[in-house]
Tab-separated table of C-alpha atoms in Angstrom:
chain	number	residue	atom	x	y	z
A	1	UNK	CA	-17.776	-151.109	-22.128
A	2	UNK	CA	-17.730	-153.604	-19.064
A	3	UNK	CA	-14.867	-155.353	-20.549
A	4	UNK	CA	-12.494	-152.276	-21.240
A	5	UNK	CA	-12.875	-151.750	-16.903
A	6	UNK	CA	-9.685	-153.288	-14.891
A	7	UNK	CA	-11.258	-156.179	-13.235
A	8	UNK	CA	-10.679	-154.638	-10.114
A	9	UNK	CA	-12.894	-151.887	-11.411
A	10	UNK	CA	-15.527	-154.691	-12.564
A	11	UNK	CA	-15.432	-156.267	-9.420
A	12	UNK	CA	-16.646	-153.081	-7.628
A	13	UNK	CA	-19.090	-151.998	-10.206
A	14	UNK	CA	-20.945	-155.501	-10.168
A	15	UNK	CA	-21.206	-155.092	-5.920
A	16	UNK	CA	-22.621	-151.403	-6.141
A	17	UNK	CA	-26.297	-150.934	-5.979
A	18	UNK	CA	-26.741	-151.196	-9.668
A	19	UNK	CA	-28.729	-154.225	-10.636
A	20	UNK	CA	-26.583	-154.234	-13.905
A	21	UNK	CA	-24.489	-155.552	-14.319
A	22	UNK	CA	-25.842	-158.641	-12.624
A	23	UNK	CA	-25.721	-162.215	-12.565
A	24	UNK	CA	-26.042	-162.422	-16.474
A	25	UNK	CA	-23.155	-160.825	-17.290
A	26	UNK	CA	-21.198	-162.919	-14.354
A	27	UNK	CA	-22.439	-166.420	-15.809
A	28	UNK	CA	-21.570	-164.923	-19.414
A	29	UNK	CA	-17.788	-163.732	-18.257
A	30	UNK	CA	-17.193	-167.293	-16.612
A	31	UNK	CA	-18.088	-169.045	-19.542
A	32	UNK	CA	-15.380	-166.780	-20.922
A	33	UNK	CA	-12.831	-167.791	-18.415
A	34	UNK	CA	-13.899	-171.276	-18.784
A	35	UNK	CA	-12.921	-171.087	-22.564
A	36	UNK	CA	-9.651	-169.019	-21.967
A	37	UNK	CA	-8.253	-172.201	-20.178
A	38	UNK	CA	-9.687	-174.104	-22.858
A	39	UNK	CA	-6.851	-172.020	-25.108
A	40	UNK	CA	-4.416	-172.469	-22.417
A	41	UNK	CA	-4.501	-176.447	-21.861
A	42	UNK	CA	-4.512	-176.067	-25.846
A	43	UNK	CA	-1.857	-173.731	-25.993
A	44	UNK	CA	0.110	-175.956	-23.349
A	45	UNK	CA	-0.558	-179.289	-25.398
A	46	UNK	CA	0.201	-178.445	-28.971
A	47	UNK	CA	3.733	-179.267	-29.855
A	48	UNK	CA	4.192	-181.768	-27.307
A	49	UNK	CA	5.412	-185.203	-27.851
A	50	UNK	CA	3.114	-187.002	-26.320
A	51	UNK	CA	0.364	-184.999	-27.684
A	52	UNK	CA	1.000	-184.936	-31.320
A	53	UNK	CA	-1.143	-187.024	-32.592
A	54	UNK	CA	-3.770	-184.877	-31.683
A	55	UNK	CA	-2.176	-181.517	-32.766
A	56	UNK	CA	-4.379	-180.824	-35.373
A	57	UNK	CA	-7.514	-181.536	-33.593
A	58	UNK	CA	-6.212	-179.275	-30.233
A	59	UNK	CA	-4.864	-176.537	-33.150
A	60	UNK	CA	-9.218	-176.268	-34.323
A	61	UNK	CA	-10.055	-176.438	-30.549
A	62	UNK	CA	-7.659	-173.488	-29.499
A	63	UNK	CA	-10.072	-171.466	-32.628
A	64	UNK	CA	-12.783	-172.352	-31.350
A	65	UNK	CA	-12.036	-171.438	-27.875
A	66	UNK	CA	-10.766	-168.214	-28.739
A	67	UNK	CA	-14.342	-167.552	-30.700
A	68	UNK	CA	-16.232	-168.919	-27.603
A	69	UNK	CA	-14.603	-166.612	-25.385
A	70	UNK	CA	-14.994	-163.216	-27.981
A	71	UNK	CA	-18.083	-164.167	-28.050
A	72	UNK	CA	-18.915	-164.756	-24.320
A	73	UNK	CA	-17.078	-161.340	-23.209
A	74	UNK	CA	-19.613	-159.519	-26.069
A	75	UNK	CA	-22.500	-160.617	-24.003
A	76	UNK	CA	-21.116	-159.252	-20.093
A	77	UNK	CA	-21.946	-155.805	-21.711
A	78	UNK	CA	-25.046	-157.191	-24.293
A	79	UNK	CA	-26.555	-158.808	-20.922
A	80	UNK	CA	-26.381	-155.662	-19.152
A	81	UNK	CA	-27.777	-154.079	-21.801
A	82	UNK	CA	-31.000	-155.816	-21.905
A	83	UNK	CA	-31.773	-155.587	-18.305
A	84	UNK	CA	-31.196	-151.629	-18.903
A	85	UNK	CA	-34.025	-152.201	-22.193
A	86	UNK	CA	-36.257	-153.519	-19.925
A	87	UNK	CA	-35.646	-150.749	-17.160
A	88	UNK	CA	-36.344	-148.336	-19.927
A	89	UNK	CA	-39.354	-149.649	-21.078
A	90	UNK	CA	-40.792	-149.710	-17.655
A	91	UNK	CA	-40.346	-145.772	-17.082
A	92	UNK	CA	-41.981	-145.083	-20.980
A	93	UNK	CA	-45.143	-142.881	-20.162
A	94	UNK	CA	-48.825	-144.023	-20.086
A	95	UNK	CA	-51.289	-141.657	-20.372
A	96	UNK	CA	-52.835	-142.287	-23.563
A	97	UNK	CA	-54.238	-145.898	-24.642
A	98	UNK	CA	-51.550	-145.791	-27.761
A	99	UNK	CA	-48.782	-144.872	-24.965
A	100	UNK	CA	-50.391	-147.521	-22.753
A	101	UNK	CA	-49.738	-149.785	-25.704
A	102	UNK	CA	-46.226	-149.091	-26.826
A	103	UNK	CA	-45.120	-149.190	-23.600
A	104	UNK	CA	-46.459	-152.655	-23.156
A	105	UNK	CA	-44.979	-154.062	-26.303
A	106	UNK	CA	-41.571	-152.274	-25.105
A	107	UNK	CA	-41.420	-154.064	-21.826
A	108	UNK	CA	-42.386	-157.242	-23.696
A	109	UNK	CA	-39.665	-157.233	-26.422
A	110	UNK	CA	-37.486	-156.246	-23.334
A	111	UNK	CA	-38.425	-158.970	-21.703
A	112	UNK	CA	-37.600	-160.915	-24.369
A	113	UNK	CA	-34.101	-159.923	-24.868
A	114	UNK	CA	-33.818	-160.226	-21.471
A	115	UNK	CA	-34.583	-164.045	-21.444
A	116	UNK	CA	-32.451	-164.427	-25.009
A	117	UNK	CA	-29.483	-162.910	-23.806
A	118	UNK	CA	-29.158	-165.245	-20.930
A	119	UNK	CA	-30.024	-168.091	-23.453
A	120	UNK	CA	-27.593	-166.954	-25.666
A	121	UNK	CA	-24.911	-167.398	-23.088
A	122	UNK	CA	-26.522	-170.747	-21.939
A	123	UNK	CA	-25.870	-171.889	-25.019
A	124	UNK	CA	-21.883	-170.723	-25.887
A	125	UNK	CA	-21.253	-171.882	-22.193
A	126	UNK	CA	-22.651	-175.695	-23.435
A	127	UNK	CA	-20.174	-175.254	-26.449
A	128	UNK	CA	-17.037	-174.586	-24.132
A	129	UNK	CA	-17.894	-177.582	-22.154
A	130	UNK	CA	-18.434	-179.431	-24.726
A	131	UNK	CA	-15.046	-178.641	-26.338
A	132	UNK	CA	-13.407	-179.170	-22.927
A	133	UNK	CA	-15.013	-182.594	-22.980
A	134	UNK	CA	-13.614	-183.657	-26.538
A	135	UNK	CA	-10.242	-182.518	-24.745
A	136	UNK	CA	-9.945	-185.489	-22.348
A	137	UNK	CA	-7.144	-187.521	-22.399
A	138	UNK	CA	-5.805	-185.441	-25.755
A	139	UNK	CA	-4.015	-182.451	-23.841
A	140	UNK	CA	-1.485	-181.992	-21.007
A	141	UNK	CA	-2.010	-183.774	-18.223
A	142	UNK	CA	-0.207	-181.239	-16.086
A	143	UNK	CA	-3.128	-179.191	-16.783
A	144	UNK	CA	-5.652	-181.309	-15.710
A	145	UNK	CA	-6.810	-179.192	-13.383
A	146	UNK	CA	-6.933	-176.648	-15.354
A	147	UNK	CA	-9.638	-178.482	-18.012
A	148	UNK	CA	-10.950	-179.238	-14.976
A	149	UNK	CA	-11.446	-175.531	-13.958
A	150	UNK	CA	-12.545	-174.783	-17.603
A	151	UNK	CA	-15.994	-176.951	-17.051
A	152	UNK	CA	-16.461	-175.698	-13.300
A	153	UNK	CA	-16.807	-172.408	-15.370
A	154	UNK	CA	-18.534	-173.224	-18.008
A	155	UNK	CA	-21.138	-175.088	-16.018
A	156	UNK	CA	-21.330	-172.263	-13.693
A	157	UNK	CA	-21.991	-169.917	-16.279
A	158	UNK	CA	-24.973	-172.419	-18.059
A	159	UNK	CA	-26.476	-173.344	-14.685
A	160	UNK	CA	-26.323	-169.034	-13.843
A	161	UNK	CA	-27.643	-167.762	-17.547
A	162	UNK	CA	-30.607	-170.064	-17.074
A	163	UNK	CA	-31.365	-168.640	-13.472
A	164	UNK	CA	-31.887	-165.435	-15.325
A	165	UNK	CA	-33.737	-167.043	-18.114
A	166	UNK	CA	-36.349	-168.672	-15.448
A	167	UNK	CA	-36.787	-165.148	-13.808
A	168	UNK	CA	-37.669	-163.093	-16.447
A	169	UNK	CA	-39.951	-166.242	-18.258
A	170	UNK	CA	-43.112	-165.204	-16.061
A	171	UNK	CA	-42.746	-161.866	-17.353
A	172	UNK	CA	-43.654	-162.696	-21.316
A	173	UNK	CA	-47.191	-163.539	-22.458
A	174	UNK	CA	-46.141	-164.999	-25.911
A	175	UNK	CA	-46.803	-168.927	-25.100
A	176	UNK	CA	-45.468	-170.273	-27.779
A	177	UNK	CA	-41.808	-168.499	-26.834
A	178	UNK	CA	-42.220	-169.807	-23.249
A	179	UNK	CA	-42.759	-173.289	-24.259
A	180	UNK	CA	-40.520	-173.405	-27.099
A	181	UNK	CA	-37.961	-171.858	-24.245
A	182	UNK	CA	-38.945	-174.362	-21.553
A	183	UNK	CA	-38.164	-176.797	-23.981
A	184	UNK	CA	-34.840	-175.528	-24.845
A	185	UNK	CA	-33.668	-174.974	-21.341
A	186	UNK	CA	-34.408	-178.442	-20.334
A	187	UNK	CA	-32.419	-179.845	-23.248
A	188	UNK	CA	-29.628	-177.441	-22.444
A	189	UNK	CA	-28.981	-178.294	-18.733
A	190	UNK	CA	-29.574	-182.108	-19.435
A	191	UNK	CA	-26.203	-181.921	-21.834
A	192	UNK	CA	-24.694	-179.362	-19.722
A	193	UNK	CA	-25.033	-181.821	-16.662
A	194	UNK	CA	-24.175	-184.698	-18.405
A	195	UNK	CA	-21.171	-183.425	-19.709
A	196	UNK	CA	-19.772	-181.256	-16.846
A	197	UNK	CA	-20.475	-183.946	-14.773
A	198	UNK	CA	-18.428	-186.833	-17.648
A	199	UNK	CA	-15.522	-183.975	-17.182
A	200	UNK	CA	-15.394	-184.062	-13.252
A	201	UNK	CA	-15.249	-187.552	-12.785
A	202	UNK	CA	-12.351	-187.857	-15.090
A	203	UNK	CA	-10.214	-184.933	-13.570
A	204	UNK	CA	-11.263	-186.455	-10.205
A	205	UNK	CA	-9.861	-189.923	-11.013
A	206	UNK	CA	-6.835	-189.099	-12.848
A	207	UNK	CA	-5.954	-185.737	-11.110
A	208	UNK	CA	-3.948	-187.794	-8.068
B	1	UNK	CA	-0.649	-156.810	-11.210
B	2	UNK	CA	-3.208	-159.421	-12.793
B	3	UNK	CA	-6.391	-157.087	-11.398
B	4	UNK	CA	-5.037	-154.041	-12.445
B	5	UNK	CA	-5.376	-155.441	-16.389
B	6	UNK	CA	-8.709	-154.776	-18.110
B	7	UNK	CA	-10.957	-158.001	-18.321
B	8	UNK	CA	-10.570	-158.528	-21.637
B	9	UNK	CA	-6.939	-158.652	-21.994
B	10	UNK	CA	-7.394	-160.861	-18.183
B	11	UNK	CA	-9.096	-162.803	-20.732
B	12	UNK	CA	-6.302	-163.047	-23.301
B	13	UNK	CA	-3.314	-163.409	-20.848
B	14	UNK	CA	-5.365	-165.940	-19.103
B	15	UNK	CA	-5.861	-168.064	-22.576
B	16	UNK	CA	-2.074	-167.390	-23.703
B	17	UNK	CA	0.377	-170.758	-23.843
B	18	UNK	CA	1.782	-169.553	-20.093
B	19	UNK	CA	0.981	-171.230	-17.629
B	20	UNK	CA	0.226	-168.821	-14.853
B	21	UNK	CA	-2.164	-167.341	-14.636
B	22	UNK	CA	-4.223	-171.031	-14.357
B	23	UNK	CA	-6.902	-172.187	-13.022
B	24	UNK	CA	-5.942	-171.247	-9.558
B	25	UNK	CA	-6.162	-167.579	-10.206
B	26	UNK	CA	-10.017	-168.217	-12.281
B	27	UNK	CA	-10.971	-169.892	-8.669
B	28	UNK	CA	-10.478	-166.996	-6.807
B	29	UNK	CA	-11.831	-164.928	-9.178
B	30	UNK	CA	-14.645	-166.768	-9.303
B	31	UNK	CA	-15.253	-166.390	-5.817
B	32	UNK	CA	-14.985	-162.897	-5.789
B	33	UNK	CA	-17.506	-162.366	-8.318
B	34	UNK	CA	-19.743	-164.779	-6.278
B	35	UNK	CA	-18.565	-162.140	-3.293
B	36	UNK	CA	-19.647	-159.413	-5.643
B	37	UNK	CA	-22.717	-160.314	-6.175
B	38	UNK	CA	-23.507	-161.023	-2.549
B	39	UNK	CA	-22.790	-157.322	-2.348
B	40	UNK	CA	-25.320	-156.244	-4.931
B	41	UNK	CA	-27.913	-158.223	-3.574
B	42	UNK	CA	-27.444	-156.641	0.029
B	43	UNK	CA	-27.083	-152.798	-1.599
B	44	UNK	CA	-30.379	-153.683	-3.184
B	45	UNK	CA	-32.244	-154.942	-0.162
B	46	UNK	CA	-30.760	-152.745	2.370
B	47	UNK	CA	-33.574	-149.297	2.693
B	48	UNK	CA	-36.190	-151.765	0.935
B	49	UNK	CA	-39.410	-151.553	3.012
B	50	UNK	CA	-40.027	-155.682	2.800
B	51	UNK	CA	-36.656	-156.053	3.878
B	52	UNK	CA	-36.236	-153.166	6.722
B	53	UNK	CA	-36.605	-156.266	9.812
B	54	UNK	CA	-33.169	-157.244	8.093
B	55	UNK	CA	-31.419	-154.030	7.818
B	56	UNK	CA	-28.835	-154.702	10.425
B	57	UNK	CA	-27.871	-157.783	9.089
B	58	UNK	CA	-27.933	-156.879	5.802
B	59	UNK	CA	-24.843	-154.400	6.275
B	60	UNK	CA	-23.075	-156.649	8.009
B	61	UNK	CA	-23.272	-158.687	5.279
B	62	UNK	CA	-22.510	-156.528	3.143
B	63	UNK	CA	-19.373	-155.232	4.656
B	64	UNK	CA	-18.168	-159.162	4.848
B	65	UNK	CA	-18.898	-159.497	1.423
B	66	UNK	CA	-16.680	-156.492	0.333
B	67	UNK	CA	-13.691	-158.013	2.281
B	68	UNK	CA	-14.057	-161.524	0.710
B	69	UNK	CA	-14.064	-159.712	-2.561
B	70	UNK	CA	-10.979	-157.478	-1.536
B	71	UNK	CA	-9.359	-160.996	-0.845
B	72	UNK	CA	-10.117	-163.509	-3.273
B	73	UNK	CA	-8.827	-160.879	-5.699
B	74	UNK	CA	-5.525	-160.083	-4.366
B	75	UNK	CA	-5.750	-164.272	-4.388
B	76	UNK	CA	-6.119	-163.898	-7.734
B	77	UNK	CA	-2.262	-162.617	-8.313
B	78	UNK	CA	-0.687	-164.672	-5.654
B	79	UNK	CA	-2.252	-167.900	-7.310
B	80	UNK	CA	0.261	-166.957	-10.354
B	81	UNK	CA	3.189	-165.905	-7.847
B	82	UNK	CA	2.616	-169.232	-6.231
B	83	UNK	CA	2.896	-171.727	-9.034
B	84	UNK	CA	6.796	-169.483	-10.536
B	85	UNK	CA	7.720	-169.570	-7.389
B	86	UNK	CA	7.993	-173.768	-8.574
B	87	UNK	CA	8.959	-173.055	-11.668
B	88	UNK	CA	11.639	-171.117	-9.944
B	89	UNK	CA	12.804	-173.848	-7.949
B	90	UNK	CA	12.920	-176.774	-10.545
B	91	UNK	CA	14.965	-174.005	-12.195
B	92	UNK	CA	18.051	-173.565	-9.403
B	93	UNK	CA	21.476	-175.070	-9.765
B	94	UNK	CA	21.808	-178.591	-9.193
B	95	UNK	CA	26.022	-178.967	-9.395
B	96	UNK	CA	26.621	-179.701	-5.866
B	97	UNK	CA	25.308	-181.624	-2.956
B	98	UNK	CA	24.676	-179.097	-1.199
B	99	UNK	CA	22.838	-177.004	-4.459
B	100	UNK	CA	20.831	-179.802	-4.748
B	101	UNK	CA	19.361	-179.738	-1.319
B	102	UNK	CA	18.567	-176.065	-1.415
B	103	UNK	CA	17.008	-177.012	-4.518
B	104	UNK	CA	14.797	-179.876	-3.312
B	105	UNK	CA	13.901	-177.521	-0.253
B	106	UNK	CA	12.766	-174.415	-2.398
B	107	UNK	CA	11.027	-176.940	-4.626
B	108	UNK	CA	9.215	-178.655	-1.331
B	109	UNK	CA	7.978	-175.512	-0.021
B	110	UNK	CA	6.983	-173.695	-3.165
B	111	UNK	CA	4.700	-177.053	-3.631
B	112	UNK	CA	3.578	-176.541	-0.091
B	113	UNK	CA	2.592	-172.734	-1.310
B	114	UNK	CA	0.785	-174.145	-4.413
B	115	UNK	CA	-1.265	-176.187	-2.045
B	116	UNK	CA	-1.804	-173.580	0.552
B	117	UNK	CA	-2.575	-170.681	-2.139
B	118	UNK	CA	-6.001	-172.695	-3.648
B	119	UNK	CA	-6.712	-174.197	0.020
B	120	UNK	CA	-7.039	-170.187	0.883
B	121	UNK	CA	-9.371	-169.457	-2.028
B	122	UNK	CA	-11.362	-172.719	-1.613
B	123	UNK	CA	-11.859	-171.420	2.761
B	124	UNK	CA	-12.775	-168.061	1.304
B	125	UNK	CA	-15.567	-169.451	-1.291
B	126	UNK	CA	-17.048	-171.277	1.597
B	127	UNK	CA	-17.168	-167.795	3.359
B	128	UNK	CA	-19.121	-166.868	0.102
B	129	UNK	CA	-21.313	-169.267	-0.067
B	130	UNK	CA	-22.316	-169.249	3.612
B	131	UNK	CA	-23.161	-165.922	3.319
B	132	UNK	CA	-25.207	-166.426	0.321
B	133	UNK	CA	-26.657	-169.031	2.068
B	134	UNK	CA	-27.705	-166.758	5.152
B	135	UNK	CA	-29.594	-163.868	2.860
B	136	UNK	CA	-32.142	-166.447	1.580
B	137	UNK	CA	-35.879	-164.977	2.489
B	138	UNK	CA	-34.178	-162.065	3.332
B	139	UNK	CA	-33.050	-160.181	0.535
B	140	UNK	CA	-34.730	-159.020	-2.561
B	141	UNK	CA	-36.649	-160.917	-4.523
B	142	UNK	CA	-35.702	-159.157	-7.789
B	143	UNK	CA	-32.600	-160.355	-7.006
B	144	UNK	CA	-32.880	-164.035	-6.499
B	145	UNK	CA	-31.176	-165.052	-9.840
B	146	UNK	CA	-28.401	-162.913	-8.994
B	147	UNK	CA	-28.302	-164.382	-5.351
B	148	UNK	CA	-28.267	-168.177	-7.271
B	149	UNK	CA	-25.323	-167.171	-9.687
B	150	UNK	CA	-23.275	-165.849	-6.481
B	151	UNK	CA	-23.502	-169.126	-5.132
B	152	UNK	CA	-23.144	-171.121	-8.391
B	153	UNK	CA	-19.214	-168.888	-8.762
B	154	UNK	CA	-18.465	-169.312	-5.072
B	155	UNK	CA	-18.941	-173.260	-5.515
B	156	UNK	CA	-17.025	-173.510	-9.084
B	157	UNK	CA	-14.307	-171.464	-7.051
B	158	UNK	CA	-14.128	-173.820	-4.317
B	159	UNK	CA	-14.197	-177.161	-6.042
B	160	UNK	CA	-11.986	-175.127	-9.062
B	161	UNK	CA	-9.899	-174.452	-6.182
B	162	UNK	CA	-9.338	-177.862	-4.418
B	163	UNK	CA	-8.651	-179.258	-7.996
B	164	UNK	CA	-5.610	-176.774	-7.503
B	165	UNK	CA	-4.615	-178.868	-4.368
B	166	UNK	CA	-5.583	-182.061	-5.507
B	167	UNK	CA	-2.982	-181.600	-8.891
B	168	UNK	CA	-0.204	-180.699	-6.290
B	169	UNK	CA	-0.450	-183.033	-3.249
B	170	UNK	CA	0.930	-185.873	-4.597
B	171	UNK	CA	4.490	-183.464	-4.958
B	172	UNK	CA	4.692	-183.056	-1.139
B	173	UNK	CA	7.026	-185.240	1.078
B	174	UNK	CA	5.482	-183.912	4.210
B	175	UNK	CA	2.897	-186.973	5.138
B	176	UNK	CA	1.684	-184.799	7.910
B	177	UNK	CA	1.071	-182.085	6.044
B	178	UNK	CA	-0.526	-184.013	3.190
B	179	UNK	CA	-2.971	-185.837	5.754
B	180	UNK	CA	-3.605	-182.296	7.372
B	181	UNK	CA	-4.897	-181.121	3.820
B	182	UNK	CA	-6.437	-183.893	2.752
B	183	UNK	CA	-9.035	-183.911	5.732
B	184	UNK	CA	-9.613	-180.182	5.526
B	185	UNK	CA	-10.077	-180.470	1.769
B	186	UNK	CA	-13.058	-182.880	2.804
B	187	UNK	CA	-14.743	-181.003	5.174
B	188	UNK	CA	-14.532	-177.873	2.686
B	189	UNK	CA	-16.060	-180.291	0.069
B	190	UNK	CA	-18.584	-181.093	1.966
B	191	UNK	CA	-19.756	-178.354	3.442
B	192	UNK	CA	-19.764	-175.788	0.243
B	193	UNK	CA	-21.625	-179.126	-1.124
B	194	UNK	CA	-23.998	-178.840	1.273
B	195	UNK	CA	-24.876	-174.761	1.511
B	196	UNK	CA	-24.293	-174.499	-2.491
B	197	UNK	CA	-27.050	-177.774	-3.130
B	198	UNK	CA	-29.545	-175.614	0.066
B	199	UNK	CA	-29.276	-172.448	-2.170
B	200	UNK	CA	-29.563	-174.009	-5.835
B	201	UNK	CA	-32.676	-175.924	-4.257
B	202	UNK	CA	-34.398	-172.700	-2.552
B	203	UNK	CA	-33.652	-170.684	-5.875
B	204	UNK	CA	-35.107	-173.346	-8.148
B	205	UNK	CA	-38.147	-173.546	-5.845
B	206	UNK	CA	-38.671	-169.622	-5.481
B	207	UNK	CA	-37.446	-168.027	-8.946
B	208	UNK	CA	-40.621	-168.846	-10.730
């Protein structure tokens, strides 16, 4: 497993000549990071005087932010994973028409995976930003920076998954998952934008 | 050491109620992976037949890539040393007159090393992304998403980064040294503004 290496380890594994793990399983592991300061500015605010009004909403968010970032770390390996499906797929054998066939419907459920995956992590990375929004003004201010790192990771991570979403997307010949797909990525970087960008401008004015 | 610590329990330390590692130490890892994937990309062009014109370059790319990796992570540990060294500080003896001005110094210049640790990383995710920014039309196609996500971590770890400097400038007493910072900080800004908005544009434009 990816996330058993040191991250030294990672770090050199994700530069070799292997084309997984890639990008997907970068975007997925910042969303990760993004949520583990999520649980730190938490973790920092909870207990605090001037905070305690809000302990019980920052105690759910610290949760959830530990379940975002379980779940984000699953898919560095999962992403890696699919690309390897699709690779697979690709070196099935063709001689016959029925191995012609399978081999077709193997690289397009690879395919597949290989735009959900990313989608997948599109989507958890919305949720930590999301939760780092609702955190604004309710949590530490000497961790501002900190929330504000949170988003820069999160949005990092959506912007990246859907990079490898809009790759693989002119691979699959199911129309009706493309659109429905095109549809969903649109709505997902419109929030993502407009909430990243809500997040920044309020670090940025009361960071100083 | 931070690096030395599989991801996942990077992950959990990172997310724990301590303060350090923060989000200086995500910045530089962030650029790294950005660095990381800069690698990949070049180990996955380099020998390629559409790519051969670019061979030479390519390499030394890739070699410049693998030393902003090697240092953005070691950034990665002396982000945390940098912020205890002010906890240290705030923690001296404060009895005497002459205490207290030891005390005030050590505090001044471990704020000076919180601003000068994330003003490293942010310089170093520039290097990132101008090197990103230099394999455009010249490095494999394939890996155009992955090229896009480098780019997308190098930028969170530079304005991640400079939210690092911004939280600690106001500490400093040194006006020359806060005017110093505050100019490069803008350049930086600008520039990685600049490269990361050229490569999210030609990625957008050439990924489908």
């Amino acid at each position: 497993m990816l996330v058993k290496l040191p991250v030294e380890e990672f770090s050199r594994v994700l530069g070799s000549n292997s084309p997984a793990p890639g990008g997907g399983s970068v975007a997925a592991l910042s969303g990760a990071l993004g949520a583990n300061l999520v649980s730190m500015v938490c973790s920092l605010s909870i207990g605090k005087k001037d905070y305690e009004s809000f302990d019980n909403e920052l105690a759910e968010a610290l949760e959830l932010a530990q379940t975002l970032s379980e779940g984000l770390l699953k898919r560095v390996d999962l992403d890696a994973e699919a690309f390897n499906s699709v690779m697979a797929a690709f070196k099935m054998t063709k001689q016959t028409e029925e191995e012609k066939k399978s081999r077709s419907e193997a690289i397009q459920a690879g395919f597949k995976e290989a735009v959900q995956s990313p989608l997948g992590i599109a989507r958890e990375c919305l949720d930590v930003l999301r939760l780092a929004n609702k955190l604004l003004g309710k949590s530490n201010t000497n961790a501002l920076s900190d929330l504000g790192v949170a988003s820069l990771q999160a949005y990092a991570g959506l912007e990246g998954a859907i990079m490898n979403v809009k790759i693989n997307i002119p691979s699959i010949k199911d129309t009706n998952f493309v659109s429905e797909t095109s549809l969903e990525v649109s709505a997902l970087l419109e929030e993502g934008t407009r909430v990243g960008n809500n997040i920044y401008q309020y670090v940025s004015e009361n960071i100083t």
